[in-house]
Amino acid sequence: VAARGADRRLRILSLGCASGEEAYTLAMLARDTLAAAGWEVSILGVDVNSAMIEKTRRGRFSAWALRETPEEIRQRWFRPDGRDFILEPTIRASVTFEERNLIDDDPGLWQSGVYDVVFCRNVIMYFAPEQARLVVGRIEHALSRGGYLFLGHAETLRGLSGAFHLKHTHGTFYYQLKERAQHLPSRPAWSEAPQDVGVARLAAVADADSWVDAIRRASERVAALTNARGSGAPAPRSRSAAGGWDLGLVFELLRKERFEEALAIVDGLPTEAGNDPDVLLLRAVLLTHRGRLALAEAACRRLLEVDELSAGAHYLLALCREGAGDRGAASYHDQVAAYLDPGFAMPRLHLGLLARRAGDVDAARRELGQALVLLQREDASRVMLFGGGFGREALTALCRTELLRSGGKP
Ligand SMILES: C[S@@+](CC[C@H](N)C(=O)[O-])C[C@H]1O[C@@H](n2cnc3c(N)ncnc32)[C@H](O)[C@@H]1O
């Protein structure tokens, strides 16, 4: 509305609109807010299912479909007809529905920069990644500058597009088209690495002030036991075949918890590596492991400039913020990480620990329960990278202990 004040015109697209609830709801909202103030709001609903489009145009809804519609809205905009409810004709007339397939190269639908807001909820989650990427690319093309995209709550653009900023309000994530689309490097393909279990170090975690504190204490103990602390490892100076930096040695040192040596190698990389998301993430991980939180936080923020949808960066930021005593921001970044990557166990585990410390046992049980499930299928290399020196079994045992402490069933 701020951007369109001059021509007082908004264009909204509802993709995969199904039976039209979203599009009609938008029409009702627009009627009361914008149309009353002289705005022209056009709403287009699109679905591949022709029978659904036909039914939607009739505007007939069952009592079940309106079960969560406030009584006041139902009385105002619907007329009972037998066991159903018919939507008021002017609202019906204010929305256009068209049968179209989002996969098709359809110039009529995908015009450049014509929509201010696109809703595409619970549609791309059914597509193969190539199809999802194709459709998101078309939405990007069809959105006006700074336009908004709303996905379903279990959908993210992570791995699909780097052209959007992630936004958050009212408990919801949504996206805004960047001013200038940036093409982002692909996600890191971390190599599989064996796990160091370290169950004995768990006691330190349960009583540590923060997760970062626990990681630091555990690491110090390992460092004290390790005598191989030479620094003669040569820095990788060449790009790997995949186009990124050859970070195998850094991973090896990370796996052995020789963080300072790993950091020395990462810091010795050529300047251009400073824009590589893999290098930035690794540096942030290593700094976090060493408890150098201000530097780790700066590394995370730099990574988010390059890859705004990096779940790893948000998770590490959560640790840094907790270390700085800012539990609200820690919880926020964990939530963003969990949203961006629903299979990521660590932010759930961290949210569980934060909740238990704050005395919110319901949230602790919920998050720890989810972490427990996710940990079993978590990628081994990710456990190594983000597990703070703890292996899958150790983290699972920690989850169980914390669940018990929160009154849950392990
Ligand atoms: C799970 S429903 C989601 C409906 C609604 N957006 C919501 O969130 O409640 C998915 C909808 O996407 C539509 N759809 C699936 N593939 C499509 C495609 N290739 N083009 C257009 N619509 C599609 C389906 O017909 C269905 O109505």
PDB file of N, CA and C in Angstrom, residues 27-123:
ATOM      1  N   ALA A  27     -10.642 -10.754  -0.729  1.00  0.00           N
ATOM      2  CA  ALA A  27     -11.617  -9.805  -1.286  1.00  0.00           C
ATOM      3  C   ALA A  27     -12.410  -9.131  -0.171  1.00  0.00           C
ATOM      4  N   MET A  28     -12.786  -9.916   0.844  1.00  0.00           N
ATOM      5  CA  MET A  28     -13.542  -9.331   1.970  1.00  0.00           C
ATOM      6  C   MET A  28     -12.688  -8.316   2.719  1.00  0.00           C
ATOM      7  N   LEU A  29     -11.431  -8.679   2.941  1.00  0.00           N
ATOM      8  CA  LEU A  29     -10.524  -7.762   3.656  1.00  0.00           C
ATOM      9  C   LEU A  29     -10.322  -6.485   2.849  1.00  0.00           C
ATOM     10  N   ALA A  30     -10.127  -6.656   1.541  1.00  0.00           N
ATOM     11  CA  ALA A  30      -9.871  -5.494   0.680  1.00  0.00           C
ATOM     12  C   ALA A  30     -11.089  -4.586   0.654  1.00  0.00           C
ATOM     13  N   ARG A  31     -12.267  -5.175   0.682  1.00  0.00           N
ATOM     14  CA  ARG A  31     -13.491  -4.377   0.648  1.00  0.00           C
ATOM     15  C   ARG A  31     -13.540  -3.406   1.822  1.00  0.00           C
ATOM     16  N   ASP A  32     -13.242  -3.919   2.993  1.00  0.00           N
ATOM     17  CA  ASP A  32     -13.351  -3.092   4.196  1.00  0.00           C
ATOM     18  C   ASP A  32     -12.211  -2.107   4.349  1.00  0.00           C
ATOM     19  N   THR A  33     -11.033  -2.500   3.889  1.00  0.00           N
ATOM     20  CA  THR A  33      -9.865  -1.655   4.148  1.00  0.00           C
ATOM     21  C   THR A  33      -9.582  -0.727   2.976  1.00  0.00           C
ATOM     22  N   LEU A  34      -9.285  -1.293   1.800  1.00  0.00           N
ATOM     23  CA  LEU A  34      -8.792  -0.489   0.691  1.00  0.00           C
ATOM     24  C   LEU A  34      -9.879   0.060  -0.220  1.00  0.00           C
ATOM     25  N   ALA A  35     -10.849  -0.821  -0.578  1.00  0.00           N
ATOM     26  CA  ALA A  35     -11.863  -0.375  -1.533  1.00  0.00           C
ATOM     27  C   ALA A  35     -12.642   0.805  -0.956  1.00  0.00           C
ATOM     28  N   ALA A  36     -12.875   0.738   0.349  1.00  0.00           N
ATOM     29  CA  ALA A  36     -13.605   1.821   0.999  1.00  0.00           C
ATOM     30  C   ALA A  36     -12.860   3.144   0.865  1.00  0.00           C
ATOM     31  N   ALA A  37     -11.526   3.064   0.702  1.00  0.00           N
ATOM     32  CA  ALA A  37     -10.719   4.279   0.580  1.00  0.00           C
ATOM     33  C   ALA A  37     -10.387   4.577  -0.886  1.00  0.00           C
ATOM     34  N   GLY A  38     -11.153   3.991  -1.786  1.00  0.00           N
ATOM     35  CA  GLY A  38     -11.004   4.321  -3.201  1.00  0.00           C
ATOM     36  C   GLY A  38      -9.942   3.531  -3.954  1.00  0.00           C
ATOM     37  N   TRP A  39      -9.463   2.453  -3.358  1.00  0.00           N
ATOM     38  CA  TRP A  39      -8.462   1.642  -4.047  1.00  0.00           C
ATOM     39  C   TRP A  39      -9.126   0.635  -4.983  1.00  0.00           C
ATOM     40  N   GLU A  40      -8.389   0.300  -6.029  1.00  0.00           N
ATOM     41  CA  GLU A  40      -8.836  -0.784  -6.899  1.00  0.00           C
ATOM     42  C   GLU A  40      -7.965  -2.004  -6.581  1.00  0.00           C
ATOM     43  N   VAL A  41      -8.603  -3.075  -6.138  1.00  0.00           N
ATOM     44  CA  VAL A  41      -7.851  -4.282  -5.775  1.00  0.00           C
ATOM     45  C   VAL A  41      -8.302  -5.418  -6.674  1.00  0.00           C
ATOM     46  N   SER A  42      -7.415  -5.912  -7.505  1.00  0.00           N
ATOM     47  CA  SER A  42      -7.816  -7.046  -8.349  1.00  0.00           C
ATOM     48  C   SER A  42      -7.203  -8.321  -7.781  1.00  0.00           C
ATOM     49  N   ILE A  43      -8.019  -9.360  -7.735  1.00  0.00           N
ATOM     50  CA  ILE A  43      -7.580 -10.637  -7.156  1.00  0.00           C
ATOM     51  C   ILE A  43      -7.846 -11.729  -8.188  1.00  0.00           C
ATOM     52  N   LEU A  44      -6.786 -12.460  -8.511  1.00  0.00           N
ATOM     53  CA  LEU A  44      -6.911 -13.556  -9.468  1.00  0.00           C
ATOM     54  C   LEU A  44      -6.578 -14.869  -8.764  1.00  0.00           C
ATOM     55  N   GLY A  45      -7.489 -15.842  -8.862  1.00  0.00           N
ATOM     56  CA  GLY A  45      -7.252 -17.175  -8.316  1.00  0.00           C
ATOM     57  C   GLY A  45      -7.003 -18.140  -9.464  1.00  0.00           C
ATOM     58  N   VAL A  46      -5.988 -18.988  -9.297  1.00  0.00           N
ATOM     59  CA  VAL A  46      -5.590 -19.890 -10.376  1.00  0.00           C
ATOM     60  C   VAL A  46      -5.461 -21.307  -9.833  1.00  0.00           C
ATOM     61  N   ASP A  47      -6.015 -22.265 -10.558  1.00  0.00           N
ATOM     62  CA  ASP A  47      -5.823 -23.667 -10.158  1.00  0.00           C
ATOM     63  C   ASP A  47      -5.874 -24.540 -11.409  1.00  0.00           C
ATOM     64  N   VAL A  48      -5.195 -25.673 -11.339  1.00  0.00           N
ATOM     65  CA  VAL A  48      -5.148 -26.576 -12.500  1.00  0.00           C
ATOM     66  C   VAL A  48      -6.427 -27.429 -12.581  1.00  0.00           C
ATOM     67  N   ASN A  49      -7.139 -27.494 -11.483  1.00  0.00           N
ATOM     68  CA  ASN A  49      -8.305 -28.379 -11.404  1.00  0.00           C
ATOM     69  C   ASN A  49      -9.557 -27.645 -11.897  1.00  0.00           C
ATOM     70  N   SER A  50     -10.033 -28.018 -13.108  1.00  0.00           N
ATOM     71  CA  SER A  50     -11.125 -27.269 -13.727  1.00  0.00           C
ATOM     72  C   SER A  50     -12.437 -27.423 -12.944  1.00  0.00           C
ATOM     73  N   ALA A  51     -12.674 -28.642 -12.408  1.00  0.00           N
ATOM     74  CA  ALA A  51     -13.920 -28.858 -11.650  1.00  0.00           C
ATOM     75  C   ALA A  51     -13.920 -27.958 -10.415  1.00  0.00           C
ATOM     76  N   MET A  52     -12.752 -27.828  -9.808  1.00  0.00           N
ATOM     77  CA  MET A  52     -12.621 -26.999  -8.610  1.00  0.00           C
ATOM     78  C   MET A  52     -12.897 -25.531  -8.956  1.00  0.00           C
ATOM     79  N   ILE A  53     -12.356 -25.092 -10.084  1.00  0.00           N
ATOM     80  CA  ILE A  53     -12.546 -23.697 -10.501  1.00  0.00           C
ATOM     81  C   ILE A  53     -14.037 -23.421 -10.719  1.00  0.00           C
ATOM     82  N   GLU A  54     -14.730 -24.357 -11.375  1.00  0.00           N
ATOM     83  CA  GLU A  54     -16.171 -24.215 -11.606  1.00  0.00           C
ATOM     84  C   GLU A  54     -16.921 -24.062 -10.283  1.00  0.00           C
ATOM     85  N   LYS A  55     -16.601 -24.944  -9.355  1.00  0.00           N
ATOM     86  CA  LYS A  55     -17.274 -24.961  -8.055  1.00  0.00           C
ATOM     87  C   LYS A  55     -16.969 -23.651  -7.293  1.00  0.00           C
ATOM     88  N   THR A  56     -15.717 -23.235  -7.391  1.00  0.00           N
ATOM     89  CA  THR A  56     -15.284 -22.029  -6.678  1.00  0.00           C
ATOM     90  C   THR A  56     -16.058 -20.806  -7.153  1.00  0.00           C
ATOM     91  N   ARG A  57     -16.252 -20.734  -8.458  1.00  0.00           N
ATOM     92  CA  ARG A  57     -16.948 -19.564  -9.017  1.00  0.00           C
ATOM     93  C   ARG A  57     -18.383 -19.464  -8.480  1.00  0.00           C
ATOM     94  N   ARG A  58     -18.984 -20.615  -8.143  1.00  0.00           N
ATOM     95  CA  ARG A  58     -20.366 -20.585  -7.640  1.00  0.00           C
ATOM     96  C   ARG A  58     -20.445 -20.000  -6.231  1.00  0.00           C
ATOM     97  N   GLY A  59     -19.319 -20.024  -5.513  1.00  0.00           N
ATOM     98  CA  GLY A  59     -19.286 -19.398  -4.176  1.00  0.00           C
ATOM     99  C   GLY A  59     -20.187 -20.082  -3.166  1.00  0.00           C
ATOM    100  N   ARG A  60     -20.337 -21.386  -3.266  1.00  0.00           N
ATOM    101  CA  ARG A  60     -21.186 -22.133  -2.321  1.00  0.00           C
ATOM    102  C   ARG A  60     -20.285 -22.914  -1.367  1.00  0.00           C
ATOM    103  N   PHE A  61     -20.479 -22.697  -0.056  1.00  0.00           N
ATOM    104  CA  PHE A  61     -19.613 -23.346   0.938  1.00  0.00           C
ATOM    105  C   PHE A  61     -20.449 -24.112   1.957  1.00  0.00           C
ATOM    106  N   SER A  62     -19.930 -25.240   2.394  1.00  0.00           N
ATOM    107  CA  SER A  62     -20.630 -26.034   3.411  1.00  0.00           C
ATOM    108  C   SER A  62     -20.403 -25.404   4.784  1.00  0.00           C
ATOM    109  N   ALA A  63     -21.223 -25.818   5.732  1.00  0.00           N
ATOM    110  CA  ALA A  63     -21.058 -25.321   7.107  1.00  0.00           C
ATOM    111  C   ALA A  63     -19.677 -25.742   7.621  1.00  0.00           C
ATOM    112  N   TRP A  64     -19.207 -26.903   7.203  1.00  0.00           N
ATOM    113  CA  TRP A  64     -17.907 -27.406   7.630  1.00  0.00           C
ATOM    114  C   TRP A  64     -16.797 -26.474   7.130  1.00  0.00           C
ATOM    115  N   ALA A  65     -16.918 -26.039   5.850  1.00  0.00           N
ATOM    116  CA  ALA A  65     -15.889 -25.150   5.279  1.00  0.00           C
ATOM    117  C   ALA A  65     -15.825 -23.831   6.051  1.00  0.00           C
ATOM    118  N   LEU A  66     -16.959 -23.438   6.618  1.00  0.00           N
ATOM    119  CA  LEU A  66     -16.997 -22.148   7.340  1.00  0.00           C
ATOM    120  C   LEU A  66     -16.899 -22.325   8.860  1.00  0.00           C
ATOM    121  N   ARG A  67     -16.442 -23.528   9.276  1.00  0.00           N
ATOM    122  CA  ARG A  67     -16.467 -23.822  10.723  1.00  0.00           C
ATOM    123  C   ARG A  67     -15.611 -22.869  11.545  1.00  0.00           C
ATOM    124  N   GLU A  68     -14.572 -22.283  10.933  1.00  0.00           N
ATOM    125  CA  GLU A  68     -13.738 -21.352  11.710  1.00  0.00           C
ATOM    126  C   GLU A  68     -13.985 -19.900  11.334  1.00  0.00           C
ATOM    127  N   THR A  69     -14.971 -19.691  10.477  1.00  0.00           N
ATOM    128  CA  THR A  69     -15.291 -18.321  10.070  1.00  0.00           C
ATOM    129  C   THR A  69     -16.097 -17.650  11.186  1.00  0.00           C
ATOM    130  N   PRO A  70     -15.642 -16.497  11.652  1.00  0.00           N
ATOM    131  CA  PRO A  70     -16.380 -15.833  12.737  1.00  0.00           C
ATOM    132  C   PRO A  70     -17.844 -15.587  12.346  1.00  0.00           C
ATOM    133  N   GLU A  71     -18.709 -15.711  13.310  1.00  0.00           N
ATOM    134  CA  GLU A  71     -20.155 -15.586  13.084  1.00  0.00           C
ATOM    135  C   GLU A  71     -20.493 -14.259  12.393  1.00  0.00           C
ATOM    136  N   GLU A  72     -19.810 -13.218  12.825  1.00  0.00           N
ATOM    137  CA  GLU A  72     -20.084 -11.885  12.277  1.00  0.00           C
ATOM    138  C   GLU A  72     -19.785 -11.846  10.766  1.00  0.00           C
ATOM    139  N   ILE A  73     -18.707 -12.479  10.360  1.00  0.00           N
ATOM    140  CA  ILE A  73     -18.332 -12.529   8.935  1.00  0.00           C
ATOM    141  C   ILE A  73     -19.339 -13.384   8.167  1.00  0.00           C
ATOM    142  N   ARG A  74     -19.738 -14.492   8.783  1.00  0.00           N
ATOM    143  CA  ARG A  74     -20.681 -15.400   8.115  1.00  0.00           C
ATOM    144  C   ARG A  74     -22.009 -14.677   7.864  1.00  0.00           C
ATOM    145  N   GLN A  75     -22.454 -13.956   8.867  1.00  0.00           N
ATOM    146  CA  GLN A  75     -23.747 -13.265   8.716  1.00  0.00           C
ATOM    147  C   GLN A  75     -23.666 -12.135   7.693  1.00  0.00           C
ATOM    148  N   ARG A  76     -22.498 -11.508   7.681  1.00  0.00           N
ATOM    149  CA  ARG A  76     -22.379 -10.338   6.813  1.00  0.00           C
ATOM    150  C   ARG A  76     -22.234 -10.715   5.342  1.00  0.00           C
ATOM    151  N   TRP A  77     -21.447 -11.773   5.071  1.00  0.00           N
ATOM    152  CA  TRP A  77     -21.082 -12.057   3.675  1.00  0.00           C
ATOM    153  C   TRP A  77     -21.722 -13.315   3.084  1.00  0.00           C
ATOM    154  N   PHE A  78     -22.465 -14.064   3.887  1.00  0.00           N
ATOM    155  CA  PHE A  78     -23.028 -15.319   3.370  1.00  0.00           C
ATOM    156  C   PHE A  78     -24.534 -15.380   3.618  1.00  0.00           C
ATOM    157  N   ARG A  79     -25.233 -16.043   2.680  1.00  0.00           N
ATOM    158  CA  ARG A  79     -26.671 -16.258   2.817  1.00  0.00           C
ATOM    159  C   ARG A  79     -26.882 -17.765   2.925  1.00  0.00           C
ATOM    160  N   PRO A  80     -27.604 -18.243   3.952  1.00  0.00           N
ATOM    161  CA  PRO A  80     -27.827 -19.688   4.070  1.00  0.00           C
ATOM    162  C   PRO A  80     -28.682 -20.190   2.907  1.00  0.00           C
ATOM    163  N   ASP A  81     -28.374 -21.360   2.403  1.00  0.00           N
ATOM    164  CA  ASP A  81     -29.149 -21.968   1.323  1.00  0.00           C
ATOM    165  C   ASP A  81     -29.150 -23.469   1.584  1.00  0.00           C
ATOM    166  N   GLY A  82     -30.243 -23.969   2.185  1.00  0.00           N
ATOM    167  CA  GLY A  82     -30.271 -25.367   2.620  1.00  0.00           C
ATOM    168  C   GLY A  82     -29.215 -25.562   3.700  1.00  0.00           C
ATOM    169  N   ARG A  83     -28.350 -26.567   3.491  1.00  0.00           N
ATOM    170  CA  ARG A  83     -27.302 -26.821   4.498  1.00  0.00           C
ATOM    171  C   ARG A  83     -26.025 -26.047   4.178  1.00  0.00           C
ATOM    172  N   ASP A  84     -26.033 -25.334   3.037  1.00  0.00           N
ATOM    173  CA  ASP A  84     -24.836 -24.599   2.611  1.00  0.00           C
ATOM    174  C   ASP A  84     -24.982 -23.090   2.837  1.00  0.00           C
ATOM    175  N   PHE A  85     -23.926 -22.385   2.433  1.00  0.00           N
ATOM    176  CA  PHE A  85     -23.931 -20.925   2.520  1.00  0.00           C
ATOM    177  C   PHE A  85     -23.441 -20.361   1.189  1.00  0.00           C
ATOM    178  N   ILE A  86     -24.159 -19.332   0.676  1.00  0.00           N
ATOM    179  CA  ILE A  86     -23.786 -18.730  -0.605  1.00  0.00           C
ATOM    180  C   ILE A  86     -23.099 -17.388  -0.334  1.00  0.00           C
ATOM    181  N   LEU A  87     -21.970 -17.203  -0.978  1.00  0.00           N
ATOM    182  CA  LEU A  87     -21.205 -15.969  -0.789  1.00  0.00           C
ATOM    183  C   LEU A  87     -21.888 -14.800  -1.493  1.00  0.00           C
ATOM    184  N   GLU A  88     -21.811 -13.667  -0.892  1.00  0.00           N
ATOM    185  CA  GLU A  88     -22.435 -12.435  -1.394  1.00  0.00           C
ATOM    186  C   GLU A  88     -21.934 -12.123  -2.824  1.00  0.00           C
ATOM    187  N   PRO A  89     -22.849 -11.801  -3.777  1.00  0.00           N
ATOM    188  CA  PRO A  89     -22.463 -11.679  -5.195  1.00  0.00           C
ATOM    189  C   PRO A  89     -21.370 -10.655  -5.478  1.00  0.00           C
ATOM    190  N   THR A  90     -21.348  -9.527  -4.752  1.00  0.00           N
ATOM    191  CA  THR A  90     -20.319  -8.531  -5.097  1.00  0.00           C
ATOM    192  C   THR A  90     -18.915  -9.034  -4.734  1.00  0.00           C
ATOM    193  N   ILE A  91     -18.825  -9.829  -3.658  1.00  0.00           N
ATOM    194  CA  ILE A  91     -17.510 -10.398  -3.308  1.00  0.00           C
ATOM    195  C   ILE A  91     -17.122 -11.418  -4.382  1.00  0.00           C
ATOM    196  N   ARG A  92     -18.115 -12.238  -4.772  1.00  0.00           N
ATOM    197  CA  ARG A  92     -17.830 -13.235  -5.822  1.00  0.00           C
ATOM    198  C   ARG A  92     -17.349 -12.545  -7.089  1.00  0.00           C
ATOM    199  N   ALA A  93     -18.007 -11.453  -7.440  1.00  0.00           N
ATOM    200  CA  ALA A  93     -17.680 -10.758  -8.691  1.00  0.00           C
ATOM    201  C   ALA A  93     -16.323 -10.063  -8.621  1.00  0.00           C
ATOM    202  N   SER A  94     -15.827  -9.844  -7.392  1.00  0.00           N
ATOM    203  CA  SER A  94     -14.570  -9.090  -7.303  1.00  0.00           C
ATOM    204  C   SER A  94     -13.334  -9.989  -7.437  1.00  0.00           C
ATOM    205  N   VAL A  95     -13.563 -11.292  -7.578  1.00  0.00           N
ATOM    206  CA  VAL A  95     -12.428 -12.211  -7.760  1.00  0.00           C
ATOM    207  C   VAL A  95     -12.580 -12.937  -9.091  1.00  0.00           C
ATOM    208  N   THR A  96     -11.491 -13.052  -9.830  1.00  0.00           N
ATOM    209  CA  THR A  96     -11.509 -13.798 -11.086  1.00  0.00           C
ATOM    210  C   THR A  96     -10.821 -15.134 -10.848  1.00  0.00           C
ATOM    211  N   PHE A  97     -11.419 -16.199 -11.348  1.00  0.00           N
ATOM    212  CA  PHE A  97     -10.775 -17.515 -11.228  1.00  0.00           C
ATOM    213  C   PHE A  97     -10.475 -18.057 -12.618  1.00  0.00           C
ATOM    214  N   GLU A  98      -9.298 -18.585 -12.781  1.00  0.00           N
ATOM    215  CA  GLU A  98      -8.905 -19.136 -14.078  1.00  0.00           C
ATOM    216  C   GLU A  98      -8.250 -20.499 -13.903  1.00  0.00           C
ATOM    217  N   GLU A  99      -8.533 -21.355 -14.877  1.00  0.00           N
ATOM    218  CA  GLU A  99      -7.898 -22.675 -14.870  1.00  0.00           C
ATOM    219  C   GLU A  99      -6.553 -22.551 -15.593  1.00  0.00           C
ATOM    220  N   ARG A 100      -5.485 -22.770 -14.876  1.00  0.00           N
ATOM    221  CA  ARG A 100      -4.149 -22.693 -15.483  1.00  0.00           C
ATOM    222  C   ARG A 100      -3.222 -23.655 -14.764  1.00  0.00           C
ATOM    223  N   ASN A 101      -2.236 -24.121 -15.518  1.00  0.00           N
ATOM    224  CA  ASN A 101      -1.241 -25.016 -14.934  1.00  0.00           C
ATOM    225  C   ASN A 101       0.049 -24.221 -14.687  1.00  0.00           C
ATOM    226  N   LEU A 102       0.493 -24.186 -13.419  1.00  0.00           N
ATOM    227  CA  LEU A 102       1.670 -23.374 -13.079  1.00  0.00           C
ATOM    228  C   LEU A 102       2.940 -23.858 -13.771  1.00  0.00           C
ATOM    229  N   ILE A 103       2.918 -25.092 -14.196  1.00  0.00           N
ATOM    230  CA  ILE A 103       4.113 -25.653 -14.847  1.00  0.00           C
ATOM    231  C   ILE A 103       4.228 -25.143 -16.291  1.00  0.00           C
ATOM    232  N   ASP A 104       3.068 -24.757 -16.865  1.00  0.00           N
ATOM    233  CA  ASP A 104       3.087 -24.316 -18.272  1.00  0.00           C
ATOM    234  C   ASP A 104       3.777 -22.972 -18.424  1.00  0.00           C
ATOM    235  N   ASP A 105       4.408 -22.829 -19.582  1.00  0.00           N
ATOM    236  CA  ASP A 105       4.974 -21.524 -19.923  1.00  0.00           C
ATOM    237  C   ASP A 105       3.806 -20.701 -20.473  1.00  0.00           C
ATOM    238  N   ASP A 106       3.160 -19.947 -19.581  1.00  0.00           N
ATOM    239  CA  ASP A 106       1.871 -19.325 -19.890  1.00  0.00           C
ATOM    240  C   ASP A 106       2.037 -17.796 -19.840  1.00  0.00           C
ATOM    241  N   PRO A 107       2.283 -17.171 -21.005  1.00  0.00           N
ATOM    242  CA  PRO A 107       2.564 -15.726 -20.998  1.00  0.00           C
ATOM    243  C   PRO A 107       1.408 -14.900 -20.440  1.00  0.00           C
ATOM    244  N   GLY A 108       0.175 -15.438 -20.528  1.00  0.00           N
ATOM    245  CA  GLY A 108      -0.984 -14.708 -20.000  1.00  0.00           C
ATOM    246  C   GLY A 108      -0.916 -14.568 -18.494  1.00  0.00           C
ATOM    247  N   LEU A 109      -0.367 -15.575 -17.829  1.00  0.00           N
ATOM    248  CA  LEU A 109      -0.288 -15.549 -16.364  1.00  0.00           C
ATOM    249  C   LEU A 109       1.005 -14.894 -15.883  1.00  0.00           C
ATOM    250  N   TRP A 110       2.096 -15.264 -16.541  1.00  0.00           N
ATOM    251  CA  TRP A 110       3.414 -14.849 -16.033  1.00  0.00           C
ATOM    252  C   TRP A 110       3.910 -13.572 -16.710  1.00  0.00           C
ATOM    253  N   GLN A 111       3.135 -12.506 -16.581  1.00  0.00           N
ATOM    254  CA  GLN A 111       3.605 -11.228 -17.125  1.00  0.00           C
ATOM    255  C   GLN A 111       4.605 -10.602 -16.156  1.00  0.00           C
ATOM    256  N   SER A 112       5.480  -9.808 -16.705  1.00  0.00           N
ATOM    257  CA  SER A 112       6.562  -9.273 -15.879  1.00  0.00           C
ATOM    258  C   SER A 112       6.086  -8.181 -14.905  1.00  0.00           C
ATOM    259  N   GLY A 113       6.377  -8.388 -13.633  1.00  0.00           N
ATOM    260  CA  GLY A 113       6.198  -7.347 -12.608  1.00  0.00           C
ATOM    261  C   GLY A 113       4.774  -6.864 -12.382  1.00  0.00           C
ATOM    262  N   VAL A 114       3.770  -7.727 -12.606  1.00  0.00           N
ATOM    263  CA  VAL A 114       2.397  -7.201 -12.528  1.00  0.00           C
ATOM    264  C   VAL A 114       1.700  -7.442 -11.187  1.00  0.00           C
ATOM    265  N   TYR A 115       2.233  -8.346 -10.349  1.00  0.00           N
ATOM    266  CA  TYR A 115       1.526  -8.645  -9.098  1.00  0.00           C
ATOM    267  C   TYR A 115       2.266  -8.049  -7.903  1.00  0.00           C
ATOM    268  N   ASP A 116       1.493  -7.518  -6.960  1.00  0.00           N
ATOM    269  CA  ASP A 116       2.102  -6.955  -5.760  1.00  0.00           C
ATOM    270  C   ASP A 116       2.270  -8.010  -4.676  1.00  0.00           C
ATOM    271  N   VAL A 117       1.320  -8.929  -4.609  1.00  0.00           N
ATOM    272  CA  VAL A 117       1.385  -9.993  -3.605  1.00  0.00           C
ATOM    273  C   VAL A 117       0.975 -11.305  -4.268  1.00  0.00           C
ATOM    274  N   VAL A 118       1.751 -12.344  -4.023  1.00  0.00           N
ATOM    275  CA  VAL A 118       1.403 -13.671  -4.535  1.00  0.00           C
ATOM    276  C   VAL A 118       1.265 -14.628  -3.353  1.00  0.00           C
ATOM    277  N   PHE A 119       0.163 -15.320  -3.301  1.00  0.00           N
ATOM    278  CA  PHE A 119      -0.012 -16.407  -2.335  1.00  0.00           C
ATOM    279  C   PHE A 119       0.148 -17.713  -3.102  1.00  0.00           C
ATOM    280  N   CYS A 120       1.025 -18.562  -2.634  1.00  0.00           N
ATOM    281  CA  CYS A 120       1.197 -19.866  -3.270  1.00  0.00           C
ATOM    282  C   CYS A 120       1.391 -20.860  -2.141  1.00  0.00           C
ATOM    283  N   ARG A 121       0.294 -21.144  -1.463  1.00  0.00           N
ATOM    284  CA  ARG A 121       0.385 -21.905  -0.218  1.00  0.00           C
ATOM    285  C   ARG A 121       0.061 -23.373  -0.438  1.00  0.00           C
ATOM    286  N   ASN A 122       0.967 -24.193   0.040  1.00  0.00           N
ATOM    287  CA  ASN A 122       0.769 -25.651  -0.016  1.00  0.00           C
ATOM    288  C   ASN A 122       0.612 -26.159  -1.440  1.00  0.00           C
ATOM    289  N   VAL A 123       1.396 -25.618  -2.331  1.00  0.00           N
ATOM    290  CA  VAL A 123       1.367 -26.067  -3.734  1.00  0.00           C
ATOM    291  C   VAL A 123       2.757 -26.598  -4.122  1.00  0.00           C
TER     292      VAL A 123
END
